[in-house]
Coordinates of C-alpha atoms in Angstrom, one line a residue:
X261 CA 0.0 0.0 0.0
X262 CA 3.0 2.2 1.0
X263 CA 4.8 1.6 -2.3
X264 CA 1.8 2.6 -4.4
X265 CA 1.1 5.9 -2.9
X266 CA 4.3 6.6 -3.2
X267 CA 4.2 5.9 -7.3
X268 CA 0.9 7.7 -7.1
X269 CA 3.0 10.8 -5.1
X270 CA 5.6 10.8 -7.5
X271 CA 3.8 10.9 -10.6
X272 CA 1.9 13.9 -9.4
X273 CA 5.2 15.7 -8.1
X274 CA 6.4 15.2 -11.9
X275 CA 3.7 16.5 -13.0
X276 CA 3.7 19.7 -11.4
X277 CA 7.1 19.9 -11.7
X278 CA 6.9 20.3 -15.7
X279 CA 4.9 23.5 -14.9
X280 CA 6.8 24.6 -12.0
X281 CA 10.6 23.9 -14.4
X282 CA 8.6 26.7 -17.1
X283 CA 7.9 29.4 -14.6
X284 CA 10.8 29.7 -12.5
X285 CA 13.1 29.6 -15.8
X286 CA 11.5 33.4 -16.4
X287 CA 13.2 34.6 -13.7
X288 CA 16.5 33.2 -14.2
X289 CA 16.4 34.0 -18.1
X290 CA 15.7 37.6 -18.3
X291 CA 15.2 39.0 -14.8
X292 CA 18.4 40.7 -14.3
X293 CA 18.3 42.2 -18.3
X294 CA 14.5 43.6 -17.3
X295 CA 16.2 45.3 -14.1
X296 CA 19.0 46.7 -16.2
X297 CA 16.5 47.5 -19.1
X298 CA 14.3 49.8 -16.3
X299 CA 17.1 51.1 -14.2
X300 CA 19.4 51.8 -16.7
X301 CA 22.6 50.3 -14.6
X302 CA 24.5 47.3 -14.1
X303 CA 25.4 48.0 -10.9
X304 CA 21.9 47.0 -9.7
X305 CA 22.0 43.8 -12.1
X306 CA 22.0 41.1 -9.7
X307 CA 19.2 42.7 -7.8
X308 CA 16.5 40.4 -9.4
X309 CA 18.1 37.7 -8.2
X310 CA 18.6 38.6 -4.6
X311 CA 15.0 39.5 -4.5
X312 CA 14.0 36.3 -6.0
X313 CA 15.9 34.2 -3.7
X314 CA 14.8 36.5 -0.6
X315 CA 11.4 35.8 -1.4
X316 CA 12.4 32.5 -2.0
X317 CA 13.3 32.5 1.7
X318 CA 10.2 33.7 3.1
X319 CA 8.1 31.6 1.6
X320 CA 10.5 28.5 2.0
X321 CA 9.8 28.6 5.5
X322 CA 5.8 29.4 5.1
X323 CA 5.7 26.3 3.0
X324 CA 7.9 24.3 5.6
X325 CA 5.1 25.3 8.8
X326 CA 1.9 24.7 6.0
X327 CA 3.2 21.6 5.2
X328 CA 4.1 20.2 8.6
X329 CA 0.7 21.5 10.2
X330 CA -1.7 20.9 7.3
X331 CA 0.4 18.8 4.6
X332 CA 2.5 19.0 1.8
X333 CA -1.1 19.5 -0.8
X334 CA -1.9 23.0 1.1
X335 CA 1.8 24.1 1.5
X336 CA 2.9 23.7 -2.2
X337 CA -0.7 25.0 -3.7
X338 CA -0.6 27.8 -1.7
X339 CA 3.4 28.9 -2.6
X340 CA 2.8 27.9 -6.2
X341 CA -0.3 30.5 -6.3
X342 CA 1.8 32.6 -5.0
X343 CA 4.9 32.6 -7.2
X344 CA 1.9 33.0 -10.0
X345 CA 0.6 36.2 -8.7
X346 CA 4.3 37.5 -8.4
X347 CA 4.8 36.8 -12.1
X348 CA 1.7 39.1 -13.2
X349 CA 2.8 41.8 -10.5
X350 CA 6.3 41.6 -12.8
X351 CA 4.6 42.2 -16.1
X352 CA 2.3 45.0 -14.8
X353 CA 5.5 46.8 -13.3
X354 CA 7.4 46.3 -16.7
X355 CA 3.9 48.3 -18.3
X356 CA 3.8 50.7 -15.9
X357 CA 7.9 51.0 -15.8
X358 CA 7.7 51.1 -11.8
X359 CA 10.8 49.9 -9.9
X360 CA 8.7 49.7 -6.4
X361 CA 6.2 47.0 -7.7
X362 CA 9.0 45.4 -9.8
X363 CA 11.0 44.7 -7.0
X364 CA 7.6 43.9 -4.9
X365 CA 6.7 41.5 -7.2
X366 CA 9.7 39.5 -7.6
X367 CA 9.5 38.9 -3.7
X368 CA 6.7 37.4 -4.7
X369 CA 7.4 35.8 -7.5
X370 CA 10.5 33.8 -5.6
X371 CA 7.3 32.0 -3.7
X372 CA 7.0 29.9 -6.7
X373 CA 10.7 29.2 -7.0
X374 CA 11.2 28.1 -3.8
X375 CA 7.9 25.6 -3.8
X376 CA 9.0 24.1 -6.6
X377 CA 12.4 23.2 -4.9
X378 CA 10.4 22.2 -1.9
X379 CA 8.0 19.6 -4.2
X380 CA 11.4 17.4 -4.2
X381 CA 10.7 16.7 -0.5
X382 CA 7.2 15.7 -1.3
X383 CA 8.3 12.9 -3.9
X384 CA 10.6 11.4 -0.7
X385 CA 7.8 11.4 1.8
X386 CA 6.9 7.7 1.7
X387 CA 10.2 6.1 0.3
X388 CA 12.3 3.8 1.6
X389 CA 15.8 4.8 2.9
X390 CA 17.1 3.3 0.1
X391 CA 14.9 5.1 -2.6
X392 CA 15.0 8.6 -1.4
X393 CA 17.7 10.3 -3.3
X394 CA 16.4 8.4 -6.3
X395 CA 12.5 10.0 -5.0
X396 CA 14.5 13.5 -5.0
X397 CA 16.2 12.8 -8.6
X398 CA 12.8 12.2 -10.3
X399 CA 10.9 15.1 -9.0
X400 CA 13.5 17.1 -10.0
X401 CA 15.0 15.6 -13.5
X402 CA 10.7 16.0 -14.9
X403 CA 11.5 19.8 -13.8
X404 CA 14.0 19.7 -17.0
X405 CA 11.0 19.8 -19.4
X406 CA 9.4 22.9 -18.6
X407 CA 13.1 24.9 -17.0
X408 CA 14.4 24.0 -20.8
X409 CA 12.3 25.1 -22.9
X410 CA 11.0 28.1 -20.7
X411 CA 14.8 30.0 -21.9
X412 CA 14.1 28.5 -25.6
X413 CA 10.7 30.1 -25.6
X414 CA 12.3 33.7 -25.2
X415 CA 12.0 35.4 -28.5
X416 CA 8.4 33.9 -29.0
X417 CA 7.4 35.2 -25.2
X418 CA 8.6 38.4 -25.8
X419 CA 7.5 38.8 -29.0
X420 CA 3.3 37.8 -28.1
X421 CA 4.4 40.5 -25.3
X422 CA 5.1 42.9 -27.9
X423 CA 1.8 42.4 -29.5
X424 CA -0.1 42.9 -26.6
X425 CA 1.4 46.3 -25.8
X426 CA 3.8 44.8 -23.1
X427 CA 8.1 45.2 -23.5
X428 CA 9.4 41.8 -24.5
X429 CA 11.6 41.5 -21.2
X430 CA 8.0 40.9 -19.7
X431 CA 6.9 38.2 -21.7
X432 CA 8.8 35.5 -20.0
X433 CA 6.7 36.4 -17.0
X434 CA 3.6 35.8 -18.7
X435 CA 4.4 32.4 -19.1
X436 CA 5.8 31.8 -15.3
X437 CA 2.1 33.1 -14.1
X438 CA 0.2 30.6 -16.2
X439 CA 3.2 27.7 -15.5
X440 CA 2.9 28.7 -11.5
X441 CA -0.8 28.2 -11.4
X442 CA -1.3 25.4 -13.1
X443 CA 1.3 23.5 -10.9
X444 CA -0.9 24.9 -8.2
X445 CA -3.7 23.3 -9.4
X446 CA -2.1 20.2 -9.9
X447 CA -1.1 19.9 -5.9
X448 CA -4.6 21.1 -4.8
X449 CA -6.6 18.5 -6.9
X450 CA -4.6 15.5 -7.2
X451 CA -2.2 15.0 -4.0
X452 CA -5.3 13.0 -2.2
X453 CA -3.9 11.7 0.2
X454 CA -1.5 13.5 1.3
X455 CA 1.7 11.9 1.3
X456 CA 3.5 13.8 4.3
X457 CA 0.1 13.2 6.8
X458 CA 0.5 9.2 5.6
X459 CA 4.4 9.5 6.9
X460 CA 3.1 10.9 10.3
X461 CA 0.5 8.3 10.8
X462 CA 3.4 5.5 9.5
X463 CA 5.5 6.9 11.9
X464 CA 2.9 7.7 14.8
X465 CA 2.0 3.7 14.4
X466 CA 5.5 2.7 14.5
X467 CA 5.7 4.5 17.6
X468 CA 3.3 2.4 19.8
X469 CA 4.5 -0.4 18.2
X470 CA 6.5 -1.2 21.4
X471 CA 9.8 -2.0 20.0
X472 CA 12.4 -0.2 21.3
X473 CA 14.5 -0.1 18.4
X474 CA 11.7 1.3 16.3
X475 CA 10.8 3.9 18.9
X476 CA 14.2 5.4 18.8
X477 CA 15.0 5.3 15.2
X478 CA 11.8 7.1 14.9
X479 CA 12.3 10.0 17.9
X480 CA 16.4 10.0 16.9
X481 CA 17.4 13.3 14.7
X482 CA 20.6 13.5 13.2
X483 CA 22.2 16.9 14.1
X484 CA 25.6 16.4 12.4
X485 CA 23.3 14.9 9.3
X486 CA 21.5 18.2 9.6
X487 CA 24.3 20.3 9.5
X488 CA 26.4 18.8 6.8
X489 CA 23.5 18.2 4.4
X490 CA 22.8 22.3 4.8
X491 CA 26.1 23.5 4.2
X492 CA 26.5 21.3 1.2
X493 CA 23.1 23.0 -0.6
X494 CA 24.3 26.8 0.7
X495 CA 27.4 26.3 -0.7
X496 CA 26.4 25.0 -4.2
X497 CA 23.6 27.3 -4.0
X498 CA 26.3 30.5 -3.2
X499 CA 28.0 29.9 -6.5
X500 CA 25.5 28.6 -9.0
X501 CA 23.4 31.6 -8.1
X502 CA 26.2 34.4 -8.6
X503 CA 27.7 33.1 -11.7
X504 CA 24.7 32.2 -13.0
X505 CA 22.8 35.3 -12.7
X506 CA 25.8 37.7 -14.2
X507 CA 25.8 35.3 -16.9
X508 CA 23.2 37.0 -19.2
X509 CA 24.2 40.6 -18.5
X510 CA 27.8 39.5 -19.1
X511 CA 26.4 38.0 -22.8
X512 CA 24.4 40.8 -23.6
X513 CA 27.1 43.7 -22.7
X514 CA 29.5 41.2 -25.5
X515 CA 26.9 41.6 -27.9
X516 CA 25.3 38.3 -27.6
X517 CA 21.1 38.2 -28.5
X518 CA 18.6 37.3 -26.4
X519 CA 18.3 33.9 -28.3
X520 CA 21.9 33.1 -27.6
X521 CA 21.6 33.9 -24.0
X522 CA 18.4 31.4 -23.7
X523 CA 20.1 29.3 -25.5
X524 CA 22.8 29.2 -22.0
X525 CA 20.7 29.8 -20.0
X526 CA 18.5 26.8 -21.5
X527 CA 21.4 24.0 -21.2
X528 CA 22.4 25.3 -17.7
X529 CA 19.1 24.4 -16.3
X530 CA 19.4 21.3 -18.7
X531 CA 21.7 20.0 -16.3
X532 CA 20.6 21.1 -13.3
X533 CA 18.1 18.9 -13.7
X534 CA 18.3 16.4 -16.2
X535 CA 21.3 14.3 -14.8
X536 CA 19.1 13.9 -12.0
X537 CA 17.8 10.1 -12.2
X538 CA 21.8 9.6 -12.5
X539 CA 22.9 11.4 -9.5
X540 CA 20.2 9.9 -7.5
X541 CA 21.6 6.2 -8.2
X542 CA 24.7 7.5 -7.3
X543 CA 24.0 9.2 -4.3
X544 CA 21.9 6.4 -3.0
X545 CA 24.8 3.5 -4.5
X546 CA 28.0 4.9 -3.7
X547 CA 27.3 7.5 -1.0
X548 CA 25.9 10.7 0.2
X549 CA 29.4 12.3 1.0
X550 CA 31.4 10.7 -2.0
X551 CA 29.0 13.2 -4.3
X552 CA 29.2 16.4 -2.0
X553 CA 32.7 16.0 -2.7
X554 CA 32.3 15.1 -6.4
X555 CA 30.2 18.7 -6.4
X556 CA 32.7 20.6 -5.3
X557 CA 35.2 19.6 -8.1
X558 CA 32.7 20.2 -10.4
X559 CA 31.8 23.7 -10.1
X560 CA 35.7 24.4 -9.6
X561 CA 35.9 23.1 -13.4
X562 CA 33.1 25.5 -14.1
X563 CA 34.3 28.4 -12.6
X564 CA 37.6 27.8 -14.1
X565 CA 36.2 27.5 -17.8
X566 CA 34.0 30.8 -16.9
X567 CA 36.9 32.8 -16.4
X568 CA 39.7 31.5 -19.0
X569 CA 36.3 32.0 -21.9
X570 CA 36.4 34.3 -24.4
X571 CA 33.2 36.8 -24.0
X572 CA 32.3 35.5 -27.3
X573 CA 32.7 31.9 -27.4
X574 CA 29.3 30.0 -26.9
X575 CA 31.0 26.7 -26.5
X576 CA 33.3 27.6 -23.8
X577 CA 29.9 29.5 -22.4
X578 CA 27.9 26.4 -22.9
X579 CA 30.2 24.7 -21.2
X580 CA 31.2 26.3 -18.3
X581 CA 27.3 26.8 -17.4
X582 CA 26.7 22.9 -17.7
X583 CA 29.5 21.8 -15.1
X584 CA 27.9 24.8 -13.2
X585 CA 24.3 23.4 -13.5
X586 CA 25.7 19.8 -13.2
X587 CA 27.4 20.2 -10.3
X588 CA 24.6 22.2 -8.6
X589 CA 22.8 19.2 -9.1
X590 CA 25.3 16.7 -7.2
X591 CA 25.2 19.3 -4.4
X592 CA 21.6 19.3 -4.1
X593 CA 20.7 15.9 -4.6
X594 CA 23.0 14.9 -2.0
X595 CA 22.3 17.3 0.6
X596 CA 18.7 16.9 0.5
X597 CA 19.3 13.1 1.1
X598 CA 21.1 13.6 4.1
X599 CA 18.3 15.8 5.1
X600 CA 15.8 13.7 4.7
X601 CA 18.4 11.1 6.5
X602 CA 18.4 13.2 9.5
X603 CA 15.3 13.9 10.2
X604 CA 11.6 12.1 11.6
X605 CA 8.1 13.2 10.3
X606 CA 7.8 14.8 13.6
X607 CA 9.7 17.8 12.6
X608 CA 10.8 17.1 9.1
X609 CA 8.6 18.9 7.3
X610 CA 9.5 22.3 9.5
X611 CA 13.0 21.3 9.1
X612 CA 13.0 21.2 5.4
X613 CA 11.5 24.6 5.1
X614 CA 13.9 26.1 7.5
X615 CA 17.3 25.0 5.7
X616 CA 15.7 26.0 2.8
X617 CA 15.2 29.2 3.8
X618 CA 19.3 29.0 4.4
X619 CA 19.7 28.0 0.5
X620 CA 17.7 30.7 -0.6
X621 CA 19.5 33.8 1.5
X622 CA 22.7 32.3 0.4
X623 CA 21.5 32.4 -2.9
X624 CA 20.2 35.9 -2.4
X625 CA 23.8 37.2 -1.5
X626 CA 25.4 35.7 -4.1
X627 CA 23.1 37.2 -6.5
X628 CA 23.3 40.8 -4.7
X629 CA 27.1 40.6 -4.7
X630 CA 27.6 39.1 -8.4
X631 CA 26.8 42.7 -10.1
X632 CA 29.2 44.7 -7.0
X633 CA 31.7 42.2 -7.9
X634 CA 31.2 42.0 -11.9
X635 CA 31.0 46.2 -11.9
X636 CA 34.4 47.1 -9.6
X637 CA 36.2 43.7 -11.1
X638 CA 34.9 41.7 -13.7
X639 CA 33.6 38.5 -14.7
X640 CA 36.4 36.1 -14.9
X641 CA 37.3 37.6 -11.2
X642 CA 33.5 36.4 -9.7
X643 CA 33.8 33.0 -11.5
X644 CA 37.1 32.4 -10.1
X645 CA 36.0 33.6 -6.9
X646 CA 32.8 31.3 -6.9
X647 CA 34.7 28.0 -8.1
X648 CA 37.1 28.4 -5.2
X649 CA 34.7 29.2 -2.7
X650 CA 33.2 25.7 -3.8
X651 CA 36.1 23.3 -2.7
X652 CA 35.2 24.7 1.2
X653 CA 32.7 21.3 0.8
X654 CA 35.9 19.2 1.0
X655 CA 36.5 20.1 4.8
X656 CA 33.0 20.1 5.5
X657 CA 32.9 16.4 4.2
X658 CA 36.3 15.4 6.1
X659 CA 34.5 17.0 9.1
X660 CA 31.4 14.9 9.3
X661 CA 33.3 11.6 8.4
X662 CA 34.9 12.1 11.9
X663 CA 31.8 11.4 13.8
X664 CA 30.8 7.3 13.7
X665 CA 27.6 8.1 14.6
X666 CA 27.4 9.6 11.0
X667 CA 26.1 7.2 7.9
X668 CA 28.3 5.8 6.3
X669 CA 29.5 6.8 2.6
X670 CA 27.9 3.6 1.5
X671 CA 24.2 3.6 2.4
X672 CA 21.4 6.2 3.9
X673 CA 20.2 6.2 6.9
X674 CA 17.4 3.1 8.0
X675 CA 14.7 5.2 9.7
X676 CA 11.6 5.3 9.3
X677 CA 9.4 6.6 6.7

């Protein structure tokens, strides 16, 4: 019975993560060039961002409390809804040319980005120890669909924008509004029953079981787990976030189009997500630590490439952004596992929502400082910066192998659901 809600969970997380992929790839693709567009500066470039990922933050840990009090089918509806109603406060700002309810709305809009990070969790509710990361590689590899072809759909956004009266920076936006909602409405009508209220109950039962073994596996939280699994996703979150959203602007300043910086933009979130089912396995085969580490190396190599390109080579581009994306995606992967590791129903949910309202303030100060640093340095200086800051997972790792009350490198955690 277990096993089949938690088919029936994941193909309804995949669902709405094709919608949720499309709208939070608006924000990444042209929200820093619609800043630049209104303001007029560069200086002020990675604003979008740090207002994204701020809002991000605030409703990461709105979503966490919904979801542990009322369940994971109220907590994402409501943060998807919201990230839509962000997206329409965008285009009316981009009509109306006002920086107030720009900035207002992307608060707003980073609701939608951070529930659609926080679906993953859903996917993981009722898997086994041994199937989480693979739970957490699903939801987010079917968030590849809509995240890739969101950038691709640039030129054809902006230009039914156009149409309609509204500058083509805006028309992305459109398309994150409607993508938003409908994941919204996929949560609200489909997640019956909810799969984090049948992990309490699992749990609750296990708990007057009687056996003492079971009773402590299911009160036990994993502090060290905890902490490990959090630094690993702030880091990697840190420097995909300011490379990433300088990226564009540094494109367009070299005379790239609009098409050629969704076209980057595009394969970056290509393999953020897409490697997914892969990392899972590998996270859940060969270790949770093994592929922190493994992270690390690989946004070093993208930081690298970043810096040594030529402003106007796409392949070196292309390239560096798809380590950056890939090794995001190692980072993630295996920090949320060892979250989810950690932690009991009791407090997971909560939990969950908290770190990820770490990830997402990181993420806003790396996109806040990636235009200071890009403005009074340049590029090739940030990316360098970023891919070094990256290797700090290796002590991290080395750190929490010290403990033997850790998990081993080998297998997850066995608690409970």
């Amino acid at each position: 019975m277990q096993q089949r809600l938690y088919k029936r969970t994941l193909l309804i997380v995949v669902l709405s993560q094709i919608f949720g992929g499309a709208g939070l790839a608006a924000g990444v693709t042209v929200g820093a060039l619609l800043a630049q567009d209104m303001l007029g500066n560069e200086n002020f470039a990675g604003v979008p961002a740090a207002l994204l990922t701020l809002g991000s933050a605030m409703a990461a840990f709105l979503v966490g409390r919904l979801s542990q009090r009322y369940g994971r089918r109220s907590g994402l509806a409501i943060g998807f809804f919201a990230g839509g109603i962000g997206a329409i406060g965008v285009v009316l700002a981009a009509v109306s040319h006002s920086i107030v309810l720009l900035f207002a709305s992307l608060l707003l809009y980073g609701a939608g980005t951070a529930t659609n990070l926080q679906a993953r969790y859903a996917g993981s509710d009722l898997a086994k120890p041994t199937q989480r990361a693979k739970a957490v590689s699903i939801a987010m590899v079917s968030t590849t669909f809509g995240a890739v072809a969101g950038p691709n759909l640039v030129d054809v956004m902006g230009g039914f924008a156009v149409s309609l009266g509204v500058p083509a920076l805006a028309g992305p936006f459109m398309l994150g509004a409607a993508a938003f909602t409908l994941a919204g409405f996929v949560f609200l009508i489909f997640l019956r029953p909810d799969p984090f209220v049948v992990a309490k109950a699992i749990a609750e039962a296990q708990d007057r079981s009687g056996r003492p073994d079971v009773q402590a596996n299911a009160r036990t939280t994993n502090n060290r787990g905890i902490i490990v699994g959090a630094t690993v996703m702030i880091l990697t979150q840190i420097v995909m976030v300011a490379i990433m959203t300088m990226t564009p602007v540094h494109m367009k300043h070299h005379g790239h189009g609009l098409g050629e910086v969704g076209l980057v933009i595009s394969i970056h979130i290509g393999a953020m997500y897409l490697p997914s089912l892969i990392t899972g396995i590998l996270v859940d085969k060969i270790g949770r630590f093994a592929m922190s580490v493994a992270s690390g190396g690989v946004l070093l190599a993208a930081g690298v490439v970043a810096a040594i390109a030529p402003a106007d080579s796409m392949p070196l581009l292309i390239i560096a952004l798809a380590l950056l994306g890939l090794g995001w995606n190692f980072g993630l992967i295996s920090g949320t596992a060892l979250i989810v590791d950690a932690t009991t129903p009791a407090t997971r949910a909560r939990m969950q929502g908290t770190i990820d309202v770490l990830i997402a303030l990181a993420g806003a100060s790396g996109g806040a400082l990636s235009g200071i640093v890009v403005a009074h340095s340049s590029y090739a200086t940030l990316s360098l910066v970023g891919g070094f800051l990256s290797l700090l997972l290796i002590p991290v790792v080395i750190w929490s192998r010290k403990d033997q009350n850790v998990v081993s490198d080998a297998k997850p955690y066995n608690r409970t659901v």
